[in-house]
PDB file of C-alpha atoms in Angstrom:
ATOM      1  CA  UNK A 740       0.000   0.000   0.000  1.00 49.00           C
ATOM      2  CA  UNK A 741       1.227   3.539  -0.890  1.00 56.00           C
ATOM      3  CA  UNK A 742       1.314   6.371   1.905  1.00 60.00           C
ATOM      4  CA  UNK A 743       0.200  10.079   0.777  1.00 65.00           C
ATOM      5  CA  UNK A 744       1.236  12.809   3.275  1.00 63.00           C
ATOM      6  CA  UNK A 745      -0.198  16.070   2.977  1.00 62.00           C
ATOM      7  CA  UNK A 746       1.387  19.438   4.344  1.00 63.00           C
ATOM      8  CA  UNK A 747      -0.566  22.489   4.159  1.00 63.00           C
ATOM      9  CA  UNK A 748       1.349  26.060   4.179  1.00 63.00           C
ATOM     10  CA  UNK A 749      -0.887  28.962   4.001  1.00 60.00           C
ATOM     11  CA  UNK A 750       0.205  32.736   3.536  1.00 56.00           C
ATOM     12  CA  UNK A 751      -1.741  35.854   3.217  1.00 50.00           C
ATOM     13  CA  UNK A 752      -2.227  36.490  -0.340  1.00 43.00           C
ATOM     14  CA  UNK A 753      -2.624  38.206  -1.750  1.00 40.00           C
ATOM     15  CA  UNK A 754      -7.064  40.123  -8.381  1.00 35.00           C
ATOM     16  CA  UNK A 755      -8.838  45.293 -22.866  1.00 31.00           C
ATOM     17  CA  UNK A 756     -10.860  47.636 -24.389  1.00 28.00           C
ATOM     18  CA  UNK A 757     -13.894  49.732 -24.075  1.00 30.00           C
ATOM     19  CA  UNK A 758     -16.479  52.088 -26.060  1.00 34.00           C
ATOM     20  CA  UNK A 759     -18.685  54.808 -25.194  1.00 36.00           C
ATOM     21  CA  UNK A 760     -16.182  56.037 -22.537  1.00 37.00           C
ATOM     22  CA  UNK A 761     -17.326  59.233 -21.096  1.00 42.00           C
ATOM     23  CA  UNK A 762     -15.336  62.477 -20.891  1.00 41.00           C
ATOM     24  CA  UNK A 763     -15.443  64.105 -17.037  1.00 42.00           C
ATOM     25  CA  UNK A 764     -17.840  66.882 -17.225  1.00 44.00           C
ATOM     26  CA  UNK A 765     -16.050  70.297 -16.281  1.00 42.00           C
ATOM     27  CA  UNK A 766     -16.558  74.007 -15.594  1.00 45.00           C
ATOM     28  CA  UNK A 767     -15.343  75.968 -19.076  1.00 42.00           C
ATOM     29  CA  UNK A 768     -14.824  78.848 -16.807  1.00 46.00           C
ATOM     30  CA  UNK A 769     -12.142  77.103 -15.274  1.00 50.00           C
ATOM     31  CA  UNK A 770     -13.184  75.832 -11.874  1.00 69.00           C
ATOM     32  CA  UNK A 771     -13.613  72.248 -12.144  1.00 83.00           C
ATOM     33  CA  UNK A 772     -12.053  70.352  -9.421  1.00 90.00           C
ATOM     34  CA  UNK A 773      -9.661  67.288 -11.260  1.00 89.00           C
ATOM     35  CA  UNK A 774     -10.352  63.623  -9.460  1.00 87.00           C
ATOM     36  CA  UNK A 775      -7.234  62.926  -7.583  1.00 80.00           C
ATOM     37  CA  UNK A 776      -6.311  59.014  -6.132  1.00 73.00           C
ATOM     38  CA  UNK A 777      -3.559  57.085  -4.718  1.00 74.00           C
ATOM     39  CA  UNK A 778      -3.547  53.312  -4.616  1.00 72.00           C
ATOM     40  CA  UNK A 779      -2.202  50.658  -2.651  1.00 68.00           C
ATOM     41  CA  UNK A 780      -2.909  46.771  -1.920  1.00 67.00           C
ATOM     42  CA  UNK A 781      -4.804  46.045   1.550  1.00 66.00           C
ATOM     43  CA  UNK A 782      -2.356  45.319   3.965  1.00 45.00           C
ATOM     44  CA  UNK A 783      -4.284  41.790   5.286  1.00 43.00           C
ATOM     45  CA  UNK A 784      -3.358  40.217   1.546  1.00 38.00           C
ATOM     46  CA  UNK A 785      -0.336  39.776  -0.331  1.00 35.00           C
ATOM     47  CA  UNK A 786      -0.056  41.269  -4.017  1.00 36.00           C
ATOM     48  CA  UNK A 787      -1.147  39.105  -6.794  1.00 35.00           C
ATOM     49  CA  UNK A 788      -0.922  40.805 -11.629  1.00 35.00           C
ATOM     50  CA  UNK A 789      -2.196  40.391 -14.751  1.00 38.00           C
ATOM     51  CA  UNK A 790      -4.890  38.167 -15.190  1.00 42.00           C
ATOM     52  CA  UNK A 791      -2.892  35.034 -15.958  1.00 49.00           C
ATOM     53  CA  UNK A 792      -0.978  34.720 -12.938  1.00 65.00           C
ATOM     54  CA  UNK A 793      -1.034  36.193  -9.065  1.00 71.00           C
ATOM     55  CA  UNK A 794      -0.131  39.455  -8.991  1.00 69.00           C
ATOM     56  CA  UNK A 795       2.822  40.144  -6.692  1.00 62.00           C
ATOM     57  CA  UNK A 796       4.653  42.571  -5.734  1.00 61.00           C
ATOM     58  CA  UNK A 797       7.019  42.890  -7.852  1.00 59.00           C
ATOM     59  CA  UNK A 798       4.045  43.000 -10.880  1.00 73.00           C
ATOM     60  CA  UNK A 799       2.373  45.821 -11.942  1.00 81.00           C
ATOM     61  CA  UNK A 800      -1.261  45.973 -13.105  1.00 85.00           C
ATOM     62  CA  UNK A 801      -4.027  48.404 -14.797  1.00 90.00           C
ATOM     63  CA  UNK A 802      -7.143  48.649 -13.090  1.00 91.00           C
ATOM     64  CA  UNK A 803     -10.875  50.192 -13.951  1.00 94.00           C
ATOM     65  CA  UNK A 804     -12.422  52.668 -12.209  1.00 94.00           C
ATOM     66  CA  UNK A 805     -16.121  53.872 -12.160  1.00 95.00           C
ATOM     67  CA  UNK A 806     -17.541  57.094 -10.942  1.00 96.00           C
ATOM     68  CA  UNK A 807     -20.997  57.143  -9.915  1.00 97.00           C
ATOM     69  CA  UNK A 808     -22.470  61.335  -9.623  1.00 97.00           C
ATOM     70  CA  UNK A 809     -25.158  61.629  -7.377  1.00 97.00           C
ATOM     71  CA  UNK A 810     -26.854  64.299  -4.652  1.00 96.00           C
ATOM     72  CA  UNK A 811     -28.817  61.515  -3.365  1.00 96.00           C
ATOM     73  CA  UNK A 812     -28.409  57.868  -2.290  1.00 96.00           C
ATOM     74  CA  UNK A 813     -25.746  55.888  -4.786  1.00 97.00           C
ATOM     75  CA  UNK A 814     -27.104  53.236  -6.659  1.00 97.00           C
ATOM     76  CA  UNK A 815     -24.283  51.121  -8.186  1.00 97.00           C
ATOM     77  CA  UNK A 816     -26.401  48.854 -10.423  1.00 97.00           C
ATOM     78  CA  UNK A 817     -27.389  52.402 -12.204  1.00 96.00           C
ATOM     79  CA  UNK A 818     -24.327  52.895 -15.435  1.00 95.00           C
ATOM     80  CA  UNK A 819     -21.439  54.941 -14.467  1.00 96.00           C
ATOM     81  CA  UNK A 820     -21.526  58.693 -14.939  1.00 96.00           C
ATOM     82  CA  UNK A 821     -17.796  57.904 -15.981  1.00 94.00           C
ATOM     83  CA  UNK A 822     -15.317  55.366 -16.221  1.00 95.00           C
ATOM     84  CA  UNK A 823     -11.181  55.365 -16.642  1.00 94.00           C
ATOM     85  CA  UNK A 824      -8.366  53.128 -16.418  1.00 93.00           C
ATOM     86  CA  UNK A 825      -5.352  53.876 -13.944  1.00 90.00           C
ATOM     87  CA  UNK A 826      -2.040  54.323 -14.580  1.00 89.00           C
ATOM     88  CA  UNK A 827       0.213  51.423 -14.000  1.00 88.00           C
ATOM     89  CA  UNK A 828       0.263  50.237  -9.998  1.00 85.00           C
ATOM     90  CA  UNK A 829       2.648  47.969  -8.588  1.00 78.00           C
ATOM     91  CA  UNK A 830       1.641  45.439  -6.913  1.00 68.00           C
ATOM     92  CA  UNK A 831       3.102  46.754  -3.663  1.00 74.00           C
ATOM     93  CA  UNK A 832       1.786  49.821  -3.550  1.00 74.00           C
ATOM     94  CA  UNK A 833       1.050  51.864  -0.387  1.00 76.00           C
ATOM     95  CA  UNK A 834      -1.201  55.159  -1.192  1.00 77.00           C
ATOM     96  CA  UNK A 835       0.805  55.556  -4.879  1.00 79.00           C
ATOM     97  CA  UNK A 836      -0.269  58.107  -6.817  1.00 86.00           C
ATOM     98  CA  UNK A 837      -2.773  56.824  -9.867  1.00 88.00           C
ATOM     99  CA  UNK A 838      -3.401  58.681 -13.038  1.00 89.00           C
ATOM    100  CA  UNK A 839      -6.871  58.319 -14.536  1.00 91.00           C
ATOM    101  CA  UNK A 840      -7.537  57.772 -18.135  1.00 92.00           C
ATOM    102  CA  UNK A 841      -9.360  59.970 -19.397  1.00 93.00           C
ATOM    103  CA  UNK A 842      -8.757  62.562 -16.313  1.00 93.00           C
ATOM    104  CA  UNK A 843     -11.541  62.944 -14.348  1.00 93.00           C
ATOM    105  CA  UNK A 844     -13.190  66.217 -12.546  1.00 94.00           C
ATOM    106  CA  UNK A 845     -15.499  66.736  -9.634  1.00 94.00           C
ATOM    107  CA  UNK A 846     -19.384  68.153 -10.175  1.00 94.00           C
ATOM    108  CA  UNK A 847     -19.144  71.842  -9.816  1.00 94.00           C
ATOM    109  CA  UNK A 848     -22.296  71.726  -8.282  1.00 93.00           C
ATOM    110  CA  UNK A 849     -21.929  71.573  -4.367  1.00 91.00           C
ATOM    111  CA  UNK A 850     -24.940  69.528  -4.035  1.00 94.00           C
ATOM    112  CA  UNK A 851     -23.264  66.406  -5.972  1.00 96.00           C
ATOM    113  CA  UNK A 852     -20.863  64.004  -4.745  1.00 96.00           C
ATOM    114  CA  UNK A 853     -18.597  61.226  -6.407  1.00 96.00           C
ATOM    115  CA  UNK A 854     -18.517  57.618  -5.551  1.00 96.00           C
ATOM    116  CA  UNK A 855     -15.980  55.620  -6.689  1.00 95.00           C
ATOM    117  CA  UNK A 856     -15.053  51.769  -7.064  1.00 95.00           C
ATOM    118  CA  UNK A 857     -11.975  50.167  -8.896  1.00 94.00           C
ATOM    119  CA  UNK A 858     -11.693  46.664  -9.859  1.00 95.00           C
ATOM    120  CA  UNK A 859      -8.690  44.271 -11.492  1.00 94.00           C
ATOM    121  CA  UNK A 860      -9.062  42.670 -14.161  1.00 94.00           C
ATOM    122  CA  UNK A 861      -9.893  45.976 -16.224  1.00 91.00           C
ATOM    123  CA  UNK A 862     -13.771  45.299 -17.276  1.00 92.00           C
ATOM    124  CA  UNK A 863     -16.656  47.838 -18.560  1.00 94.00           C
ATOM    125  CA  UNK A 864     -19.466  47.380 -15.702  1.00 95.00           C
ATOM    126  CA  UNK A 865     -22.927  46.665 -16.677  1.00 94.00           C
ATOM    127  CA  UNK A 866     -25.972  46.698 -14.819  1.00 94.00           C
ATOM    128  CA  UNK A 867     -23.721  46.578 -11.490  1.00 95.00           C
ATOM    129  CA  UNK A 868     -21.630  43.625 -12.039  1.00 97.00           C
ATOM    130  CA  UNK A 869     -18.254  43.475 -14.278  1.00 96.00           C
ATOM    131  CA  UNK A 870     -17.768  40.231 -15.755  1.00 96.00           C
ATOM    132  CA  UNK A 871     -14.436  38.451 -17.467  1.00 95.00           C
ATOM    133  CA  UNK A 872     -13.824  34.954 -18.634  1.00 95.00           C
ATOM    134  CA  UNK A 873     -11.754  32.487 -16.604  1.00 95.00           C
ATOM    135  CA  UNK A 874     -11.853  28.634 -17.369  1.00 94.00           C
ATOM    136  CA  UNK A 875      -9.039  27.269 -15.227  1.00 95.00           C
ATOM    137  CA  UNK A 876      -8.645  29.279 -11.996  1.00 96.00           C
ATOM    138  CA  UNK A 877      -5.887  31.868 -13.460  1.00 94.00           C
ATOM    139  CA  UNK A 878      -7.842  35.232 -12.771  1.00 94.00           C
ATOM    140  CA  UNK A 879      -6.879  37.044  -9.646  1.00 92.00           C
ATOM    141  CA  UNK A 880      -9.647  39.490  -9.118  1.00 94.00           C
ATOM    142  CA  UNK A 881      -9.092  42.448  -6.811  1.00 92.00           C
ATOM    143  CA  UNK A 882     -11.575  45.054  -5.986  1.00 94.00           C
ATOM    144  CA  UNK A 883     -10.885  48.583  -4.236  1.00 93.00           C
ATOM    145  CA  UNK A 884     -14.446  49.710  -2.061  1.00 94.00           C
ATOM    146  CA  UNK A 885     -16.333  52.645  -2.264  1.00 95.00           C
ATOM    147  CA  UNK A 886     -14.649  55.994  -1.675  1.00 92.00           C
ATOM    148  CA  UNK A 887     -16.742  59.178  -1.768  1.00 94.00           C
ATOM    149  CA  UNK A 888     -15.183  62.793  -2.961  1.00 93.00           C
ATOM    150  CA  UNK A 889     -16.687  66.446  -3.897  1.00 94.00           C
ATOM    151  CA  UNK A 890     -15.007  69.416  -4.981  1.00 92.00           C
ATOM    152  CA  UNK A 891     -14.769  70.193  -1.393  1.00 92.00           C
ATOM    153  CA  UNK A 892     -13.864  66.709  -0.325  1.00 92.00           C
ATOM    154  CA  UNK A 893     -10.643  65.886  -2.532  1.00 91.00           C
ATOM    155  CA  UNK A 894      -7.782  65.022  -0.447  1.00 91.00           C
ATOM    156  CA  UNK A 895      -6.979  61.726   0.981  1.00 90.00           C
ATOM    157  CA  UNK A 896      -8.696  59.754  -1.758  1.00 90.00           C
ATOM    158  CA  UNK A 897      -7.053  56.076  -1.876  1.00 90.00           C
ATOM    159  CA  UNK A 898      -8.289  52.880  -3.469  1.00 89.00           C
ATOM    160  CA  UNK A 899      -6.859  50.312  -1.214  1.00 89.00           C
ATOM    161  CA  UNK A 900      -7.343  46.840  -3.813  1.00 90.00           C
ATOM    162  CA  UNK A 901      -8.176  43.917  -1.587  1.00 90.00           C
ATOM    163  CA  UNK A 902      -7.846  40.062  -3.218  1.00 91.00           C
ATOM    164  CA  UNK A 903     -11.390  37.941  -3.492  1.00 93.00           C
ATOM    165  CA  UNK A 904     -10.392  34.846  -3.988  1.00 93.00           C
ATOM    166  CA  UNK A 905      -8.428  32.056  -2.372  1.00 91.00           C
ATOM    167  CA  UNK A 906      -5.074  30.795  -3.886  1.00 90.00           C
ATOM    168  CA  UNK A 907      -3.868  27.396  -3.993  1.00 89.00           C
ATOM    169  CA  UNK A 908      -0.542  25.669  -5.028  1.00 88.00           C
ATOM    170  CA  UNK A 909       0.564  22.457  -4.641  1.00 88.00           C
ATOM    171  CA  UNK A 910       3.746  21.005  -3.668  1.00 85.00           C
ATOM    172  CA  UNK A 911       5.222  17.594  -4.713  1.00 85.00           C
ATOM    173  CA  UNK A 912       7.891  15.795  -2.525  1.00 85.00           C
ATOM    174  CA  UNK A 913       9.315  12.361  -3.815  1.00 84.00           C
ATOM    175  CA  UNK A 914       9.516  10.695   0.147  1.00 80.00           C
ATOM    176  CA  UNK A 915      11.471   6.951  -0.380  1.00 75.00           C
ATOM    177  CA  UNK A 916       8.716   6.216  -3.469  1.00 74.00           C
ATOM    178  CA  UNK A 917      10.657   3.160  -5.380  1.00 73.00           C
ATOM    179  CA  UNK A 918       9.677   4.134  -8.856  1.00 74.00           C
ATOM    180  CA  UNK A 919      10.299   7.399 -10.773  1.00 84.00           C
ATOM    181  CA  UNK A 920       6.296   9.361 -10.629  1.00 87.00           C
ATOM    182  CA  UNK A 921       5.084  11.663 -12.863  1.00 92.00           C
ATOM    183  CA  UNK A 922       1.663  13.294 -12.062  1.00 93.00           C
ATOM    184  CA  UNK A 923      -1.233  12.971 -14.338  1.00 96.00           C
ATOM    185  CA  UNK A 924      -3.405  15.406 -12.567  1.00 96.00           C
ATOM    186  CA  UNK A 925      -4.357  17.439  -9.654  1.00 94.00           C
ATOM    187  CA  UNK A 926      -7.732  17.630  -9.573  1.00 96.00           C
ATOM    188  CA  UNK A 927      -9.452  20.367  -6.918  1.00 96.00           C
ATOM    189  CA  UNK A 928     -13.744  18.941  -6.109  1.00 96.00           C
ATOM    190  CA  UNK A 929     -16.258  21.188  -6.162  1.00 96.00           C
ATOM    191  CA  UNK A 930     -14.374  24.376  -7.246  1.00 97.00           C
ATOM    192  CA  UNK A 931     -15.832  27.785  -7.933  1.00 97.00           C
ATOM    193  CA  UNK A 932     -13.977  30.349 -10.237  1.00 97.00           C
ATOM    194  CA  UNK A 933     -14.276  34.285 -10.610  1.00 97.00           C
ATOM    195  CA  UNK A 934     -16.646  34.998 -13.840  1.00 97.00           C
ATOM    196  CA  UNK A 935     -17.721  38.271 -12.302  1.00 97.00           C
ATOM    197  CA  UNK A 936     -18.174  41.167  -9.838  1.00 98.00           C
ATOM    198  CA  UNK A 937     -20.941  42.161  -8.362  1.00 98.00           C
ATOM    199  CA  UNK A 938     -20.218  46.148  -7.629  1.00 97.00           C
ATOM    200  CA  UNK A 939     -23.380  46.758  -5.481  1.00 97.00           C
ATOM    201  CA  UNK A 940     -22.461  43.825  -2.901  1.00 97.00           C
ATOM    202  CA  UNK A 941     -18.881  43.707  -3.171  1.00 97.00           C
ATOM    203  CA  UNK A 942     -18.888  40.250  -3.715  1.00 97.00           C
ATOM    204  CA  UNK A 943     -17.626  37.495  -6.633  1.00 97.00           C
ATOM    205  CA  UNK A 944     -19.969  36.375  -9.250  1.00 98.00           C
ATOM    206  CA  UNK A 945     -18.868  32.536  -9.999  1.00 97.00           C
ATOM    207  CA  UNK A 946     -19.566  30.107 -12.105  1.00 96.00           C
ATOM    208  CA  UNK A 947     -21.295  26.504 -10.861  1.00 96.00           C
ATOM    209  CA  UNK A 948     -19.074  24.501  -8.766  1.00 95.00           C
ATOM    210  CA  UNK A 949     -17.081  21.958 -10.538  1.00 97.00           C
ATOM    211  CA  UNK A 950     -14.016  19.966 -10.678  1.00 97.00           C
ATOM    212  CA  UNK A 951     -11.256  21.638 -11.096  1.00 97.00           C
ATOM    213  CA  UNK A 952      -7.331  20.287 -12.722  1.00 97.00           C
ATOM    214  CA  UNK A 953      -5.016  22.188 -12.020  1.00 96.00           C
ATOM    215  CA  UNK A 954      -3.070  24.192 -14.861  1.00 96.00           C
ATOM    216  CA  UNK A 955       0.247  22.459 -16.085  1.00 96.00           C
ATOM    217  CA  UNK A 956       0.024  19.908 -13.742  1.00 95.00           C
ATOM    218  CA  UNK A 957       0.447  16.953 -15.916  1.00 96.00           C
ATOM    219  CA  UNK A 958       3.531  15.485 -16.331  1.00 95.00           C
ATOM    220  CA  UNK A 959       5.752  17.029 -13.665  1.00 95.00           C
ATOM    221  CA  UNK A 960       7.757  14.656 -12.172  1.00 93.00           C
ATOM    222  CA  UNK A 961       7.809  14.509  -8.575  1.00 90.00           C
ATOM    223  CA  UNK A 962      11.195  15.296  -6.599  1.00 89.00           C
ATOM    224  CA  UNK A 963      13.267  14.216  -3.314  1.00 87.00           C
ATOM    225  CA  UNK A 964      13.561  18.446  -3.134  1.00 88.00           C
ATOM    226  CA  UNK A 965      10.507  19.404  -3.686  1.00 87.00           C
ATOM    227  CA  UNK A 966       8.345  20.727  -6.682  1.00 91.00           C
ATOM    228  CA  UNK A 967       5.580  23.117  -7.769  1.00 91.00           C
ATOM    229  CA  UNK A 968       2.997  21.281  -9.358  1.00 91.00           C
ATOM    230  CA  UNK A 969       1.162  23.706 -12.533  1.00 93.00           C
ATOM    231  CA  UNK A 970      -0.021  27.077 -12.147  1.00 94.00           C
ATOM    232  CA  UNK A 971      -1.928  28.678  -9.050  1.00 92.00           C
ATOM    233  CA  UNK A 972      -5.437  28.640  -8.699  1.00 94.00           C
ATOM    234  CA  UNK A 973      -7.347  31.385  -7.708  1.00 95.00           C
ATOM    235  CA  UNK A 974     -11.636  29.989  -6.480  1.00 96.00           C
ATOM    236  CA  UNK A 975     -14.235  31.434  -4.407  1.00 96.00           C
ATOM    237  CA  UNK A 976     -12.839  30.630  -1.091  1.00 94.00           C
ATOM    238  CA  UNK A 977     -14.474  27.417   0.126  1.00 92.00           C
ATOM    239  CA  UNK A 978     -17.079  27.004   3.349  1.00 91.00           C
ATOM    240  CA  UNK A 979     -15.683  25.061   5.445  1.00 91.00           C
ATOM    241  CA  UNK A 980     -11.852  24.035   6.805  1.00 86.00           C
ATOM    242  CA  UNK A 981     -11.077  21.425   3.951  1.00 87.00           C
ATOM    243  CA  UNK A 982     -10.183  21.009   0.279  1.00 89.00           C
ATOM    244  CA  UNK A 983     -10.786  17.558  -1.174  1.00 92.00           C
ATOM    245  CA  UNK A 984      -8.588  16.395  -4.219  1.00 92.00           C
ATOM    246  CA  UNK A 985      -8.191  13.792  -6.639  1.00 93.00           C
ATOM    247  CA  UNK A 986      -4.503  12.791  -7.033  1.00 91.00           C
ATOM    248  CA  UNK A 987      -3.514  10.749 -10.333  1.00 92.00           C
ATOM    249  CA  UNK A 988       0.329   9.684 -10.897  1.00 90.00           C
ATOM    250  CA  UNK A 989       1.602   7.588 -13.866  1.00 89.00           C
ATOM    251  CA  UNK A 990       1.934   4.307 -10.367  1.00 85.00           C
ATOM    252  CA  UNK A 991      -1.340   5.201  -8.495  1.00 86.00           C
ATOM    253  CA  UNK A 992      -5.030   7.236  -7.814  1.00 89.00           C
ATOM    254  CA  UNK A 993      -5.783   8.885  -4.537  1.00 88.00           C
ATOM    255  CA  UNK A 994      -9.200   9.605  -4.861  1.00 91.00           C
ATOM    256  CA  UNK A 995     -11.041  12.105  -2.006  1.00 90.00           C
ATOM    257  CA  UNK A 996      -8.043  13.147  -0.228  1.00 86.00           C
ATOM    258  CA  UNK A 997      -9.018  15.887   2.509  1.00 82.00           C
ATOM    259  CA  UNK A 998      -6.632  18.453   3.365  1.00 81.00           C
ATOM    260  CA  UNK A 999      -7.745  20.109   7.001  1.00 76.00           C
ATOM    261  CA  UNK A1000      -6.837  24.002   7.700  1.00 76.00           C
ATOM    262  CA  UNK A1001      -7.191  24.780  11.321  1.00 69.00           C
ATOM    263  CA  UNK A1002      -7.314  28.202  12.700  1.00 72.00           C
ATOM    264  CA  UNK A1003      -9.282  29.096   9.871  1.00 83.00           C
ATOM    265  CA  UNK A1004     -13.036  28.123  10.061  1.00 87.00           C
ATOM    266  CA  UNK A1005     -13.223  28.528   6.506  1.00 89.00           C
ATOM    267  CA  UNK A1006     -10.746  29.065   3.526  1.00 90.00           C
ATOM    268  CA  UNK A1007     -10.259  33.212   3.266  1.00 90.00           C
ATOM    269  CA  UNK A1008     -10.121  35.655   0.581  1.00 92.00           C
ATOM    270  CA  UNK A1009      -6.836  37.287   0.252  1.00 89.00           C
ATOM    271  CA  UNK A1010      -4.614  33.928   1.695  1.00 88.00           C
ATOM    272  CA  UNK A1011      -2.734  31.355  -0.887  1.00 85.00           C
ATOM    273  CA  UNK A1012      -2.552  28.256   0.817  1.00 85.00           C
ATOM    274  CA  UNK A1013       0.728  26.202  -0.424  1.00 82.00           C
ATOM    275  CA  UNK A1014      -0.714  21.768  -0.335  1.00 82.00           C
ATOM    276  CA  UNK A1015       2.747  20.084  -0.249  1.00 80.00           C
ATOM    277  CA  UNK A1016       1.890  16.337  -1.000  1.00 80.00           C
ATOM    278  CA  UNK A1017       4.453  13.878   0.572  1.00 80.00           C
ATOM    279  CA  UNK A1018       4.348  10.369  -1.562  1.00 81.00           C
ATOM    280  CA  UNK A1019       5.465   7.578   0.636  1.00 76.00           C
ATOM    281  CA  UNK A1020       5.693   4.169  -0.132  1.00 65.00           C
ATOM    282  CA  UNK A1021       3.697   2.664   2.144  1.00 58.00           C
ATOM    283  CA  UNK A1022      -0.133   2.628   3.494  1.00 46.00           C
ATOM    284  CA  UNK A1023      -1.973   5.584   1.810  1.00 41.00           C
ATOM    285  CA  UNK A1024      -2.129   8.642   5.159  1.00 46.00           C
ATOM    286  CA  UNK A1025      -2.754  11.899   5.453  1.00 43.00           C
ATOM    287  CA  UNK A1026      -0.929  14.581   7.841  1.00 42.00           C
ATOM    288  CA  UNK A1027      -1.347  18.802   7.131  1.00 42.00           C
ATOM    289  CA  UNK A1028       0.472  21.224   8.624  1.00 41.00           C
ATOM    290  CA  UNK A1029      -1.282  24.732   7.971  1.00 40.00           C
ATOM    291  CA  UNK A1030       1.030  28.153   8.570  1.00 38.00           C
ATOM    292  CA  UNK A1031      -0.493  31.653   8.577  1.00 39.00           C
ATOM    293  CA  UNK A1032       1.387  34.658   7.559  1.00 28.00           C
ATOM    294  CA  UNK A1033       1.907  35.133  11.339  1.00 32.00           C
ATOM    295  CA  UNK A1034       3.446  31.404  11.538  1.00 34.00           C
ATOM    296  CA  UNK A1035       0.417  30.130  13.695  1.00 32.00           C
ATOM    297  CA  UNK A1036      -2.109  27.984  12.003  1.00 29.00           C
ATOM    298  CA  UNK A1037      -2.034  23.988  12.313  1.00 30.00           C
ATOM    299  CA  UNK A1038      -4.137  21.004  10.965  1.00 28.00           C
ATOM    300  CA  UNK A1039      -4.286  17.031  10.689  1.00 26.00           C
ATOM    301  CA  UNK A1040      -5.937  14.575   8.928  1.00 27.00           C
ATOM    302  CA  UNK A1041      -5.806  10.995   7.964  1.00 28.00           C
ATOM    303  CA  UNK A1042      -6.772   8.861   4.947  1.00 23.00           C
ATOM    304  CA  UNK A1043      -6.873   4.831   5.220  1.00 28.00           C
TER     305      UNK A1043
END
């Protein structure tokens, strides 16, 4: 019988073109009041960039912004009174100055106020909800909340981008296995992935929950050292304090192997969570060790 030991690392995470893009209304007699913003990445998540891989923070990325005019209540499902791109931000950015494109200016009217929302990847909002495709988990959608300016109320404005989604990567460790093993796939149970943001709740849009194989898993062969299996994943972060996989190498299938997370009542937004998975030649078990960005978490579990 073969042994399969899991460890579980976790870390705090950290996630084109439009028409009909409207030009910021402004005062010909000279007193319109430009929109001004900084940017930075919350400081609970790590940085993950474009929208084929994490964005971290040493990647930059281009983000939308909407502007919603109102002197009464703000109803994001209503279209934007504008919408821009940002300069480029990096993906360690702490209240960095953004650009907007096309500029942006403040209601001359004292009545009127601006609320804002930005959101990675770059998408046209429609109805209240931006959508994008994603068919494997590689979309790392970040969304800045709602900041509210005037002409009076300018300074200070930041759009602090927080990550929605939970990451996941996946470890292989050769431990004493007799034969050379190549994985055939990683496969993640009852997956959700990004299709979507919903601006008025703040919240992910996803598709139906699915199986899930993990990107460029297949074929890497598994190492005494150590080595990363594929591509991250990026999912709706899952209810609950397990992940169940499917585990196929070229000598063996672990089906419904349950990887515990303790500390954590449920997977969280913003965290990647690293599944190192110890082969062993011997009964097929289970161990995880989970490890917060603090370097506190712990879990166990145990597959016969």
């Amino acid at each position: 019988m073969k042994r399969l030991a899991i460890a579980v690392l976790a870390v705090a995470a950290l996630a084109g073109c439009t028409e009909n893009i409207q030009q910021p209304k402004g005062n010909p007699e000279g007193e319109a009041v430009p929109v001004t913003l900084s940017a930075g990445i919350g400081t609970d998540v790590p940085m993950n960039a474009p929208t084929k891989a994490p964005v971290e923070s040493t990647d930059n990325f281009i983000a939308a912004v909407g502007g919603w005019t109102t002197n009464g209540t703000v109803d994001y499902a209503q279209d934007t009174t504008w919408f821009s791109r940002t300069s480029s931000i990096a993906g360690n950015a702490k209240q960095a100055p953004v650009t907007l494109t096309p500029a942006q200016v403040y209601e001359p009217d004292d009545a009127y106020k601006t609320y804002m929302k930005a959101w990675y990847p770059d998408s046209l909002p429609t109805g209240g909800e931006v959508s994008f495709p994603n068919a494997d988990g590689s979309v790392d959608v970040m969304l800045a909340s709602e900041i509210v300016g005037s002409k009076w109320d300018k300074e200070g404005k930041e759009l602090v981008f927080n990550h929605l989604t939970t990451q996941l990567k996946f470890n292989l460790v050769d431990k004493s296995l007799v034969l050379p093993t190549t994985v055939e796939y990683i496969r993640i149970k009852g997956a959700e992935l990004p299709v979507g943001i919903d601006l008025t709740a703040d919240a992910l849009i996803c598709s139906p929950a699915a199986d899930l194989d993990v990107p460029e898993a297949a074929g890497v062969a598994i190492t005494e050292e150590g080595v990363l299996a594929g591509q991250p994943v990026m999912i709706r972060p899952m209810d609950g304090n397990t992940v169940t996989l499917d585990i196929k190498t070229d000598n063996a299938l672990y089906e419904g192997v349950t990887a515990t997370i303790d500390g954590d009542a449920s997977f969280l937004p913003g965290k990647a969570y690293t599944i190192t998975l110890n082969f062993i030649q011997e009964e097929v078990e289970l161990t995880a060790t989970v490890t917060e960005w603090d370097n506190t978490g712990k879990g166990s579990g145990t597959i016969l």
